[in-house]
mmCIF file of C-alpha atoms in Angstrom:
data_model
loop_
_atom_site.group_PDB
_atom_site.id
_atom_site.type_symbol
_atom_site.label_atom_id
_atom_site.label_comp_id
_atom_site.label_asym_id
_atom_site.label_seq_id
_atom_site.Cartn_x
_atom_site.Cartn_y
_atom_site.Cartn_z
ATOM 1 C CA UNK A 1 86.498 106.468 119.720
ATOM 2 C CA UNK A 2 88.195 104.940 123.004
ATOM 3 C CA UNK A 3 91.880 102.277 122.197
ATOM 4 C CA UNK A 4 91.155 98.497 122.961
ATOM 5 C CA UNK A 5 93.446 95.998 123.120
ATOM 6 C CA UNK A 6 93.134 95.586 119.547
ATOM 7 C CA UNK A 7 94.566 98.478 118.784
ATOM 8 C CA UNK A 8 97.662 97.291 120.663
ATOM 9 C CA UNK A 9 98.044 94.220 119.117
ATOM 10 C CA UNK A 10 97.455 96.000 114.985
ATOM 11 C CA UNK A 11 100.112 98.795 116.756
ATOM 12 C CA UNK A 12 102.910 96.249 117.543
ATOM 13 C CA UNK A 13 101.892 94.316 114.004
ATOM 14 C CA UNK A 14 102.892 96.992 112.550
ATOM 15 C CA UNK A 15 105.154 98.291 114.083
ATOM 16 C CA UNK A 16 106.830 94.372 113.698
ATOM 17 C CA UNK A 17 106.544 95.845 110.084
ATOM 18 C CA UNK A 18 107.997 98.240 109.542
ATOM 19 C CA UNK A 19 111.026 97.531 111.807
ATOM 20 C CA UNK A 20 111.290 94.499 109.155
ATOM 21 C CA UNK A 21 111.352 95.909 106.421
ATOM 22 C CA UNK A 22 113.837 98.935 107.631
ATOM 23 C CA UNK A 23 115.995 95.285 108.073
ATOM 24 C CA UNK A 24 115.327 94.214 105.175
ATOM 25 C CA UNK A 25 116.609 97.863 103.644
ATOM 26 C CA UNK A 26 119.691 99.072 105.838
ATOM 27 C CA UNK A 27 120.709 95.704 107.713
ATOM 28 C CA UNK A 28 120.019 93.188 104.570
ATOM 29 C CA UNK A 29 120.473 95.513 101.659
ATOM 30 C CA UNK A 30 122.906 98.419 100.285
ATOM 31 C CA UNK A 31 120.792 101.803 101.535
ATOM 32 C CA UNK A 32 124.167 102.907 104.065
ATOM 33 C CA UNK A 33 127.476 101.446 103.048
ATOM 34 C CA UNK A 34 129.101 103.165 99.714
ATOM 35 C CA UNK A 35 126.346 105.653 99.160
ATOM 36 C CA UNK A 36 128.125 107.635 97.172
ATOM 37 C CA UNK A 37 128.292 111.346 98.839
ATOM 38 C CA UNK A 38 127.463 115.388 96.135
ATOM 39 C CA UNK A 39 129.104 112.423 93.291
ATOM 40 C CA UNK A 40 130.387 114.774 90.539
ATOM 41 C CA UNK A 41 130.315 113.013 86.786
ATOM 42 C CA UNK A 42 132.984 111.971 85.149
ATOM 43 C CA UNK A 43 133.663 110.687 82.379
ATOM 44 C CA UNK A 44 136.138 108.247 80.125
ATOM 45 C CA UNK A 45 136.319 106.558 77.151
ATOM 46 C CA UNK A 46 137.163 103.068 76.045
ATOM 47 C CA UNK A 47 137.141 100.643 73.335
ATOM 48 C CA UNK A 48 135.157 97.175 74.430
ATOM 49 C CA UNK A 49 133.681 97.894 78.431
ATOM 50 C CA UNK A 50 133.192 94.228 78.470
ATOM 51 C CA UNK A 51 130.769 93.531 80.483
ATOM 52 C CA UNK A 52 130.361 96.769 83.149
ATOM 53 C CA UNK A 53 127.203 97.311 83.856
ATOM 54 C CA UNK A 54 125.559 100.751 85.773
ATOM 55 C CA UNK A 55 125.810 101.132 89.407
ATOM 56 C CA UNK A 56 128.833 99.472 88.573
ATOM 57 C CA UNK A 57 131.355 100.437 91.330
ATOM 58 C CA UNK A 58 134.391 102.426 90.040
ATOM 59 C CA UNK A 59 137.339 101.865 92.627
ATOM 60 C CA UNK A 60 140.927 103.594 93.539
ATOM 61 C CA UNK A 61 143.291 101.045 95.206
ATOM 62 C CA UNK A 62 140.589 99.274 96.232
ATOM 63 C CA UNK A 63 138.622 101.818 97.346
ATOM 64 C CA UNK A 64 134.776 102.421 96.533
ATOM 65 C CA UNK A 65 135.006 106.177 96.016
ATOM 66 C CA UNK A 66 131.577 105.729 92.747
ATOM 67 C CA UNK A 67 129.981 104.254 90.692
ATOM 68 C CA UNK A 68 129.178 104.578 86.936
ATOM 69 C CA UNK A 69 126.366 106.412 86.268
ATOM 70 C CA UNK A 70 125.170 105.560 82.347
ATOM 71 C CA UNK A 71 127.237 104.173 79.731
ATOM 72 C CA UNK A 72 127.172 105.844 76.383
ATOM 73 C CA UNK A 73 128.041 105.086 72.955
ATOM 74 C CA UNK A 74 129.829 107.425 71.058
ATOM 75 C CA UNK A 75 129.142 106.738 67.017
ATOM 76 C CA UNK A 76 131.372 108.609 65.669
ATOM 77 C CA UNK A 77 134.390 106.767 67.397
ATOM 78 C CA UNK A 78 132.900 104.006 67.785
ATOM 79 C CA UNK A 79 133.569 103.609 71.480
ATOM 80 C CA UNK A 80 132.253 103.431 74.621
ATOM 81 C CA UNK A 81 131.412 106.716 76.611
ATOM 82 C CA UNK A 82 131.060 105.755 80.519
ATOM 83 C CA UNK A 83 129.905 108.341 82.351
ATOM 84 C CA UNK A 84 130.613 108.192 85.990
ATOM 85 C CA UNK A 85 129.264 109.877 89.615
ATOM 86 C CA UNK A 86 132.103 110.312 92.256
ATOM 87 C CA UNK A 87 132.214 111.464 95.389
ATOM 88 C CA UNK A 88 132.842 115.244 95.740
ATOM 89 C CA UNK A 89 135.262 113.604 98.803
ATOM 90 C CA UNK A 90 137.847 111.784 96.370
ATOM 91 C CA UNK A 91 140.005 113.911 93.209
ATOM 92 C CA UNK A 92 141.940 112.226 90.697
ATOM 93 C CA UNK A 93 145.077 114.638 89.258
ATOM 94 C CA UNK A 94 144.368 114.620 85.237
ATOM 95 C CA UNK A 95 146.048 111.579 84.056
ATOM 96 C CA UNK A 96 144.571 108.786 85.713
ATOM 97 C CA UNK A 97 144.288 105.519 84.239
ATOM 98 C CA UNK A 98 140.904 104.192 84.405
ATOM 99 C CA UNK A 99 140.457 100.467 83.235
ATOM 100 C CA UNK A 100 137.852 98.058 83.415
ATOM 101 C CA UNK A 101 138.497 95.363 86.239
ATOM 102 C CA UNK A 102 137.625 91.996 87.230
ATOM 103 C CA UNK A 103 137.323 90.894 91.455
ATOM 104 C CA UNK A 104 138.299 87.843 91.136
ATOM 105 C CA UNK A 105 137.338 85.054 88.724
ATOM 106 C CA UNK A 106 133.802 84.852 88.370
ATOM 107 C CA UNK A 107 133.609 89.036 89.593
ATOM 108 C CA UNK A 108 131.421 91.462 89.226
ATOM 109 C CA UNK A 109 133.371 94.478 86.085
ATOM 110 C CA UNK A 110 134.072 97.102 88.000
ATOM 111 C CA UNK A 111 136.439 100.640 86.936
ATOM 112 C CA UNK A 112 139.621 100.783 89.021
ATOM 113 C CA UNK A 113 141.380 103.980 89.100
ATOM 114 C CA UNK A 114 144.997 104.558 89.035
ATOM 115 C CA UNK A 115 145.983 108.045 90.149
ATOM 116 C CA UNK A 116 149.596 109.510 87.718
ATOM 117 C CA UNK A 117 151.308 112.007 88.682
ATOM 118 C CA UNK A 118 150.173 115.304 87.089
ATOM 119 C CA UNK A 119 149.879 118.451 89.556
ATOM 120 C CA UNK A 120 146.114 119.829 87.692
ATOM 121 C CA UNK A 121 143.597 117.442 89.121
ATOM 122 C CA UNK A 122 140.509 116.448 86.589
ATOM 123 C CA UNK A 123 137.445 118.653 87.308
ATOM 124 C CA UNK A 124 133.497 117.900 87.370
ATOM 125 C CA UNK A 125 132.323 116.710 83.484
ATOM 126 C CA UNK A 126 136.201 115.616 82.027
ATOM 127 C CA UNK A 127 137.028 112.474 80.345
ATOM 128 C CA UNK A 128 139.692 110.398 81.373
ATOM 129 C CA UNK A 129 142.370 110.765 78.310
ATOM 130 C CA UNK A 130 144.114 107.378 79.590
ATOM 131 C CA UNK A 131 142.415 104.271 79.722
ATOM 132 C CA UNK A 132 142.228 100.630 79.604
ATOM 133 C CA UNK A 133 140.036 98.406 77.722
ATOM 134 C CA UNK A 134 137.919 94.917 79.515
ATOM 135 C CA UNK A 135 140.431 91.976 79.004
ATOM 136 C CA UNK A 136 138.330 89.359 76.213
ATOM 137 C CA UNK A 137 139.579 85.964 76.965
ATOM 138 C CA UNK A 138 139.247 84.524 73.802
ATOM 139 C CA UNK A 139 141.116 87.647 72.458
ATOM 140 C CA UNK A 140 143.236 86.721 74.788
ATOM 141 C CA UNK A 141 143.668 82.995 73.923
ATOM 142 C CA UNK A 142 144.009 83.375 69.967
ATOM 143 C CA UNK A 143 146.816 86.276 70.485
ATOM 144 C CA UNK A 144 148.469 82.697 72.824
ATOM 145 C CA UNK A 145 147.559 80.636 70.160
ATOM 146 C CA UNK A 146 148.632 82.817 67.493
ATOM 147 C CA UNK A 147 152.535 83.162 69.553
ATOM 148 C CA UNK A 148 152.646 79.687 70.355
ATOM 149 C CA UNK A 149 151.916 78.664 66.930
ATOM 150 C CA UNK A 150 154.500 81.210 65.490
ATOM 151 C CA UNK A 151 157.074 79.983 67.809
ATOM 152 C CA UNK A 152 156.955 76.516 66.994
ATOM 153 C CA UNK A 153 157.158 78.034 62.743
ATOM 154 C CA UNK A 154 159.900 80.018 63.364
ATOM 155 C CA UNK A 155 163.036 77.340 64.339
ATOM 156 C CA UNK A 156 162.341 76.042 60.972
ATOM 157 C CA UNK B 1 73.606 56.088 73.487
ATOM 158 C CA UNK B 2 74.143 59.433 72.076
ATOM 159 C CA UNK B 3 72.747 61.594 75.244
ATOM 160 C CA UNK B 4 76.351 59.886 77.000
ATOM 161 C CA UNK B 5 78.595 60.223 75.133
ATOM 162 C CA UNK B 6 77.999 64.266 75.326
ATOM 163 C CA UNK B 7 77.439 64.472 79.014
ATOM 164 C CA UNK B 8 81.158 65.124 79.492
ATOM 165 C CA UNK B 9 81.071 67.760 76.741
ATOM 166 C CA UNK B 10 77.868 68.731 78.470
ATOM 167 C CA UNK B 11 80.129 69.394 81.224
ATOM 168 C CA UNK B 12 82.476 70.389 80.630
ATOM 169 C CA UNK B 13 81.230 73.223 78.619
ATOM 170 C CA UNK B 14 78.844 74.093 82.071
ATOM 171 C CA UNK B 15 82.340 74.847 83.662
ATOM 172 C CA UNK B 16 83.865 76.658 80.909
ATOM 173 C CA UNK B 17 80.781 79.111 81.173
ATOM 174 C CA UNK B 18 80.201 79.312 85.127
ATOM 175 C CA UNK B 19 84.224 79.435 85.366
ATOM 176 C CA UNK B 20 84.332 82.493 82.806
ATOM 177 C CA UNK B 21 80.734 84.002 84.565
ATOM 178 C CA UNK B 22 82.805 84.196 88.179
ATOM 179 C CA UNK B 23 84.989 85.770 86.441
ATOM 180 C CA UNK B 24 83.213 88.115 85.784
ATOM 181 C CA UNK B 25 80.829 88.829 88.919
ATOM 182 C CA UNK B 26 84.753 88.995 91.000
ATOM 183 C CA UNK B 27 85.680 92.187 88.356
ATOM 184 C CA UNK B 28 82.919 93.891 89.268
ATOM 185 C CA UNK B 29 82.852 92.118 93.359
ATOM 186 C CA UNK B 30 86.195 94.160 92.834
ATOM 187 C CA UNK B 31 84.933 96.648 90.961
ATOM 188 C CA UNK B 32 81.780 97.307 93.608
ATOM 189 C CA UNK B 33 85.062 96.333 96.882
ATOM 190 C CA UNK B 34 86.998 99.220 95.685
ATOM 191 C CA UNK B 35 83.995 101.947 95.281
ATOM 192 C CA UNK B 36 82.331 101.287 99.037
ATOM 193 C CA UNK B 37 85.540 101.309 100.810
ATOM 194 C CA UNK B 38 85.384 104.715 101.990
ATOM 195 C CA UNK B 39 83.439 102.998 104.344
ATOM 196 C CA UNK B 40 86.524 101.326 105.951
ATOM 197 C CA UNK B 41 88.315 103.770 105.833
ATOM 198 C CA UNK B 42 86.137 106.525 107.265
ATOM 199 C CA UNK B 43 85.876 103.439 109.920
ATOM 200 C CA UNK B 44 88.713 103.212 111.456
ATOM 201 C CA UNK B 45 88.008 100.632 114.047
ATOM 202 C CA UNK B 46 86.355 98.065 111.261
ATOM 203 C CA UNK B 47 89.885 98.198 109.862
ATOM 204 C CA UNK B 48 91.960 97.693 112.747
ATOM 205 C CA UNK B 49 89.637 94.601 113.375
ATOM 206 C CA UNK B 50 90.363 92.524 110.425
ATOM 207 C CA UNK B 51 94.107 93.171 110.381
ATOM 208 C CA UNK B 52 93.924 91.958 114.201
ATOM 209 C CA UNK B 53 92.719 89.050 112.626
ATOM 210 C CA UNK B 54 94.713 88.702 109.857
ATOM 211 C CA UNK B 55 96.956 90.088 110.557
ATOM 212 C CA UNK B 56 98.181 89.713 114.218
ATOM 213 C CA UNK B 57 97.130 86.710 114.893
ATOM 214 C CA UNK B 58 99.181 84.952 112.050
ATOM 215 C CA UNK B 59 102.202 86.068 112.758
ATOM 216 C CA UNK B 60 102.929 83.723 115.414
ATOM 217 C CA UNK B 61 102.740 80.631 111.299
ATOM 218 C CA UNK B 62 104.662 83.043 109.271
ATOM 219 C CA UNK B 63 107.741 83.533 111.634
ATOM 220 C CA UNK B 64 108.061 80.415 113.011
ATOM 221 C CA UNK B 65 108.131 79.075 108.925
ATOM 222 C CA UNK B 66 109.776 82.461 108.213
ATOM 223 C CA UNK B 67 112.633 80.603 110.605
ATOM 224 C CA UNK B 68 113.004 78.008 109.431
ATOM 225 C CA UNK B 69 113.070 78.662 105.510
ATOM 226 C CA UNK B 70 115.913 80.420 106.073
ATOM 227 C CA UNK B 71 117.659 77.024 108.068
ATOM 228 C CA UNK B 72 117.159 75.073 105.702
ATOM 229 C CA UNK B 73 118.400 77.453 103.143
ATOM 230 C CA UNK B 74 122.137 78.275 105.017
ATOM 231 C CA UNK B 75 122.426 74.274 105.601
ATOM 232 C CA UNK B 76 121.257 73.776 102.013
ATOM 233 C CA UNK B 77 123.211 76.864 100.745
ATOM 234 C CA UNK B 78 126.299 75.838 103.139
ATOM 235 C CA UNK B 79 126.055 72.308 101.282
ATOM 236 C CA UNK B 80 126.920 73.226 97.904
ATOM 237 C CA UNK B 81 128.404 76.641 98.402
ATOM 238 C CA UNK B 82 131.410 74.115 100.390
ATOM 239 C CA UNK B 83 132.509 72.189 97.319
ATOM 240 C CA UNK B 84 133.095 76.146 95.636
ATOM 241 C CA UNK B 85 135.170 77.316 99.114
ATOM 242 C CA UNK B 86 132.725 80.267 98.204
ATOM 243 C CA UNK B 87 130.567 80.261 101.753
ATOM 244 C CA UNK B 88 130.827 83.560 102.565
ATOM 245 C CA UNK B 89 128.637 83.974 99.257
ATOM 246 C CA UNK B 90 126.099 82.305 101.380
ATOM 247 C CA UNK B 91 124.780 85.527 103.248
ATOM 248 C CA UNK B 92 124.165 86.583 99.196
ATOM 249 C CA UNK B 93 122.135 83.095 98.568
ATOM 250 C CA UNK B 94 119.743 83.145 100.932
ATOM 251 C CA UNK B 95 118.637 87.444 101.346
ATOM 252 C CA UNK B 96 118.913 86.812 97.229
ATOM 253 C CA UNK B 97 116.621 83.639 97.508
ATOM 254 C CA UNK B 98 114.092 85.039 100.532
ATOM 255 C CA UNK B 99 113.343 88.611 99.429
ATOM 256 C CA UNK B 100 112.498 87.892 96.245
ATOM 257 C CA UNK B 101 111.193 84.974 96.254
ATOM 258 C CA UNK B 102 110.598 82.933 99.007
ATOM 259 C CA UNK B 103 109.670 85.685 101.023
ATOM 260 C CA UNK B 104 106.509 86.786 99.529
ATOM 261 C CA UNK B 105 105.347 83.741 97.922
ATOM 262 C CA UNK B 106 105.524 81.425 100.723
ATOM 263 C CA UNK B 107 104.686 83.480 103.729
ATOM 264 C CA UNK B 108 101.445 84.650 100.037
ATOM 265 C CA UNK B 109 101.362 80.772 100.844
ATOM 266 C CA UNK B 110 100.864 80.688 104.533
ATOM 267 C CA UNK B 111 98.671 83.869 105.027
ATOM 268 C CA UNK B 112 95.881 82.006 102.302
ATOM 269 C CA UNK B 113 95.653 79.283 104.258
ATOM 270 C CA UNK B 114 95.777 80.401 107.181
ATOM 271 C CA UNK B 115 93.775 84.779 106.790
ATOM 272 C CA UNK B 116 91.579 83.466 103.628
ATOM 273 C CA UNK B 117 90.035 80.369 104.798
ATOM 274 C CA UNK B 118 88.575 82.062 107.963
ATOM 275 C CA UNK B 119 87.899 85.490 105.605
ATOM 276 C CA UNK B 120 85.727 82.441 103.380
ATOM 277 C CA UNK B 121 84.314 80.807 106.262
ATOM 278 C CA UNK B 122 83.119 83.567 107.765
ATOM 279 C CA UNK B 123 81.836 85.482 104.828
ATOM 280 C CA UNK B 124 79.976 82.115 103.783
ATOM 281 C CA UNK B 125 78.487 81.042 107.082
ATOM 282 C CA UNK B 126 77.220 84.510 107.544
ATOM 283 C CA UNK B 127 75.219 84.155 104.279
ATOM 284 C CA UNK B 128 74.798 80.331 105.273
ATOM 285 C CA UNK B 129 72.864 82.568 108.416
ATOM 286 C CA UNK B 130 71.206 85.457 106.228
ATOM 287 C CA UNK B 131 72.965 87.717 108.582
ATOM 288 C CA UNK B 132 73.944 89.835 105.500
ATOM 289 C CA UNK B 133 70.689 89.717 104.457
ATOM 290 C CA UNK B 134 69.413 91.120 107.457
ATOM 291 C CA UNK B 135 71.802 93.358 107.072
ATOM 292 C CA UNK B 136 71.050 94.791 103.577
ATOM 293 C CA UNK B 137 67.102 94.445 104.806
ATOM 294 C CA UNK B 138 68.291 96.873 107.138
ATOM 295 C CA UNK B 139 69.651 99.342 104.539
ATOM 296 C CA UNK B 140 73.156 98.438 105.163
ATOM 297 C CA UNK B 141 75.202 97.540 102.875
ATOM 298 C CA UNK B 142 76.948 93.799 103.360
ATOM 299 C CA UNK B 143 79.988 94.519 101.016
ATOM 300 C CA UNK B 144 80.747 97.545 102.499
ATOM 301 C CA UNK B 145 80.285 96.760 106.390
ATOM 302 C CA UNK B 146 81.634 92.905 105.910
ATOM 303 C CA UNK B 147 83.332 92.821 102.657
ATOM 304 C CA UNK B 148 85.593 95.312 102.013
ATOM 305 C CA UNK B 149 86.962 96.355 105.772
ATOM 306 C CA UNK B 150 88.677 92.901 105.527
ATOM 307 C CA UNK B 151 89.280 93.211 101.800
ATOM 308 C CA UNK B 152 91.209 96.269 103.214
ATOM 309 C CA UNK B 153 92.801 93.839 106.091
ATOM 310 C CA UNK B 154 93.823 91.567 104.347
ATOM 311 C CA UNK B 155 95.730 94.336 102.025
ATOM 312 C CA UNK B 156 97.278 95.981 104.930
ATOM 313 C CA UNK B 157 98.971 93.174 106.269
ATOM 314 C CA UNK B 158 100.317 90.829 104.140
ATOM 315 C CA UNK B 159 102.975 92.758 102.167
ATOM 316 C CA UNK B 160 104.025 93.486 106.341
ATOM 317 C CA UNK B 161 104.138 89.561 106.772
ATOM 318 C CA UNK B 162 105.545 89.077 103.886
ATOM 319 C CA UNK B 163 108.452 91.832 105.368
ATOM 320 C CA UNK B 164 108.917 89.558 108.458
ATOM 321 C CA UNK B 165 108.857 86.050 106.938
ATOM 322 C CA UNK B 166 112.312 87.994 104.903
ATOM 323 C CA UNK B 167 113.577 89.919 107.501
ATOM 324 C CA UNK B 168 112.920 85.694 110.668
ATOM 325 C CA UNK B 169 114.369 83.659 107.233
ATOM 326 C CA UNK B 170 117.798 85.834 107.540
ATOM 327 C CA UNK B 171 118.025 86.309 110.785
ATOM 328 C CA UNK B 172 117.433 82.088 110.226
ATOM 329 C CA UNK B 173 120.032 81.698 108.025
ATOM 330 C CA UNK B 174 123.050 83.987 110.178
ATOM 331 C CA UNK B 175 121.527 81.684 113.059
ATOM 332 C CA UNK B 176 122.969 78.227 110.693
ATOM 333 C CA UNK B 177 125.434 79.485 107.920
ATOM 334 C CA UNK B 178 127.648 82.428 110.960
ATOM 335 C CA UNK B 179 126.279 80.466 114.597
ATOM 336 C CA UNK B 180 126.051 77.283 114.122
ATOM 337 C CA UNK B 181 128.925 76.279 111.176
ATOM 338 C CA UNK B 182 130.092 79.368 111.627
ATOM 339 C CA UNK B 183 130.900 81.190 108.369
ATOM 340 C CA UNK B 184 132.591 84.612 109.096
ATOM 341 C CA UNK B 185 129.493 86.826 110.276
ATOM 342 C CA UNK B 186 131.665 89.663 108.699
ATOM 343 C CA UNK B 187 131.822 87.969 104.973
ATOM 344 C CA UNK B 188 128.032 86.971 105.809
ATOM 345 C CA UNK B 189 126.420 90.211 106.119
ATOM 346 C CA UNK B 190 128.899 92.500 104.107
ATOM 347 C CA UNK B 191 128.613 90.017 101.353
ATOM 348 C CA UNK B 192 124.958 90.359 101.756
ATOM 349 C CA UNK B 193 124.585 94.938 101.874
ATOM 350 C CA UNK B 194 127.582 94.355 98.355
ATOM 351 C CA UNK B 195 124.773 92.188 96.283
ATOM 352 C CA UNK B 196 121.579 92.699 97.356
ATOM 353 C CA UNK B 197 119.794 96.527 96.015
ATOM 354 C CA UNK B 198 117.355 97.939 98.072
ATOM 355 C CA UNK B 199 115.300 99.027 94.430
ATOM 356 C CA UNK B 200 116.113 95.418 93.089
ATOM 357 C CA UNK B 201 115.090 93.030 94.767
ATOM 358 C CA UNK B 202 113.704 94.564 98.641
ATOM 359 C CA UNK B 203 111.308 97.341 96.678
ATOM 360 C CA UNK B 204 110.667 94.172 94.108
ATOM 361 C CA UNK B 205 109.955 91.531 96.348
ATOM 362 C CA UNK B 206 107.962 93.845 97.906
ATOM 363 C CA UNK B 207 105.873 94.889 95.437
ATOM 364 C CA UNK B 208 105.162 91.333 94.837
ATOM 365 C CA UNK B 209 104.062 90.859 98.052
ATOM 366 C CA UNK B 210 100.945 94.472 97.550
ATOM 367 C CA UNK B 211 99.688 92.001 94.529
ATOM 368 C CA UNK B 212 99.977 88.500 96.544
ATOM 369 C CA UNK B 213 98.245 90.670 98.960
ATOM 370 C CA UNK B 214 94.783 92.049 96.636
ATOM 371 C CA UNK B 215 95.027 88.966 95.046
ATOM 372 C CA UNK B 216 94.343 86.419 98.191
ATOM 373 C CA UNK B 217 92.171 88.917 100.269
ATOM 374 C CA UNK B 218 89.969 89.433 96.892
ATOM 375 C CA UNK B 219 89.971 85.160 95.899
ATOM 376 C CA UNK B 220 88.958 84.352 99.782
ATOM 377 C CA UNK B 221 86.685 88.021 100.111
ATOM 378 C CA UNK B 222 84.341 86.775 96.755
ATOM 379 C CA UNK B 223 84.883 83.468 97.272
ATOM 380 C CA UNK B 224 82.420 83.518 101.286
ATOM 381 C CA UNK B 225 80.337 85.948 99.417
ATOM 382 C CA UNK B 226 80.032 83.844 96.098
ATOM 383 C CA UNK B 227 79.680 80.641 98.037
ATOM 384 C CA UNK B 228 76.293 78.286 98.394
ATOM 385 C CA UNK B 229 74.326 79.162 100.939
ATOM 386 C CA UNK B 230 74.858 75.343 102.839
ATOM 387 C CA UNK B 231 77.255 74.079 105.411
ATOM 388 C CA UNK B 232 78.426 71.803 102.314
ATOM 389 C CA UNK B 233 79.105 75.189 100.225
ATOM 390 C CA UNK B 234 81.593 76.856 102.587
ATOM 391 C CA UNK B 235 83.104 74.297 103.146
ATOM 392 C CA UNK B 236 83.461 74.018 99.466
ATOM 393 C CA UNK B 237 83.671 77.103 99.557
ATOM 394 C CA UNK B 238 87.232 77.875 101.911
ATOM 395 C CA UNK B 239 88.590 75.156 99.797
ATOM 396 C CA UNK B 240 88.486 77.085 96.996
ATOM 397 C CA UNK B 241 89.782 79.834 98.762
ATOM 398 C CA UNK B 242 92.838 78.076 99.223
ATOM 399 C CA UNK B 243 92.903 76.126 95.682
ATOM 400 C CA UNK B 244 93.257 78.596 93.592
ATOM 401 C CA UNK B 245 94.873 80.972 95.857
ATOM 402 C CA UNK B 246 97.681 79.101 96.094
ATOM 403 C CA UNK B 247 97.570 78.971 91.971
ATOM 404 C CA UNK B 248 96.867 82.612 91.099
ATOM 405 C CA UNK B 249 99.721 83.115 93.796
ATOM 406 C CA UNK B 250 101.927 81.802 91.907
ATOM 407 C CA UNK B 251 100.507 81.947 88.702
ATOM 408 C CA UNK B 252 101.734 85.933 89.041
ATOM 409 C CA UNK B 253 104.588 85.485 90.623
ATOM 410 C CA UNK B 254 105.937 83.782 87.605
ATOM 411 C CA UNK B 255 104.559 86.929 85.130
ATOM 412 C CA UNK B 256 106.119 89.306 88.270
ATOM 413 C CA UNK B 257 109.148 88.199 88.114
ATOM 414 C CA UNK B 258 109.589 88.301 84.228
ATOM 415 C CA UNK B 259 109.122 91.541 84.430
ATOM 416 C CA UNK B 260 110.427 92.746 87.285
ATOM 417 C CA UNK B 261 113.966 91.091 86.879
#
């Protein structure tokens, strides 16, 4: 068997194809970027998670420190249980506040971590106690309307 | 009189029956190709030649089309996005449209008309000039020797071409969006990377292109093998390859999109 010119061209072709796939995965997709290294698990209970989805980012001070792994429903407490993977490089105090925020007006929802002042740190598998649910726009509007109505009714 | 009235129905019935007949034959043909493709992989030189003809020779058209499609996407996308002041989403728009949809579909259509038609014409002409029956007479199985390498060459070349199409398109979008119009390159790439998921978007696009590769390659070799052994028959088979491939690609695209996303 001898090497032929066709082999060279096919080699170039296959190399180009694989390079394109690599380019798509690395430069276009998020294969590198904020990959979470050796994650540990934390849980948080929310009354309402709004539109939060698995793989949504967990941010502290705007930096992505982890991702939502999965979301369960606790049928005894009627609450959502969000399990997230946090990068092992970051640890948070016991009294960290977990809130569900929205990036921008129409952006995706993410979990924001606001560290408290406790000396003890959250251990892998711990559950965060202090949480704040997602803001539901309808509730906000109805609250505002009731307040307005109450204001209007008061002077009489 | 009744004869003349019945004729359209007779013709309709004939075409339905022969369509189903051909579908069944095509399925059996696919089975035969898969059974006899051992020889293709034992003789890589045959496969190399087919990847060269259907892949390497399609490179120019795929790369140039990809570049222009990306550039057009960026122009249109910028026009609309800038009305909402969200030009930084241009990268996401270009990358998602290409990897999910336009890369596999347009590369598939181009591949069908550039390489699929060539495969059909080649096999059809071999049949018309009785080379296939000559081979069978020499105890060389034409499906194993002629059809299977062309089939696998197409199947291997197609996903690579689709990936190149998408990559060139993203570069084209970058050229128009960032270099020409002046969208911030940092937000162009970083928004793209945060919104495009490797599994959900890029891998799904690759799966699409693999399926299209199988479909186009099968249609091309089948139409060639099933063509009438005349000059007119070969020309009709070549046309049918392009038309059927285009319809099958778009139909499969709908089904796959419904499943994958």
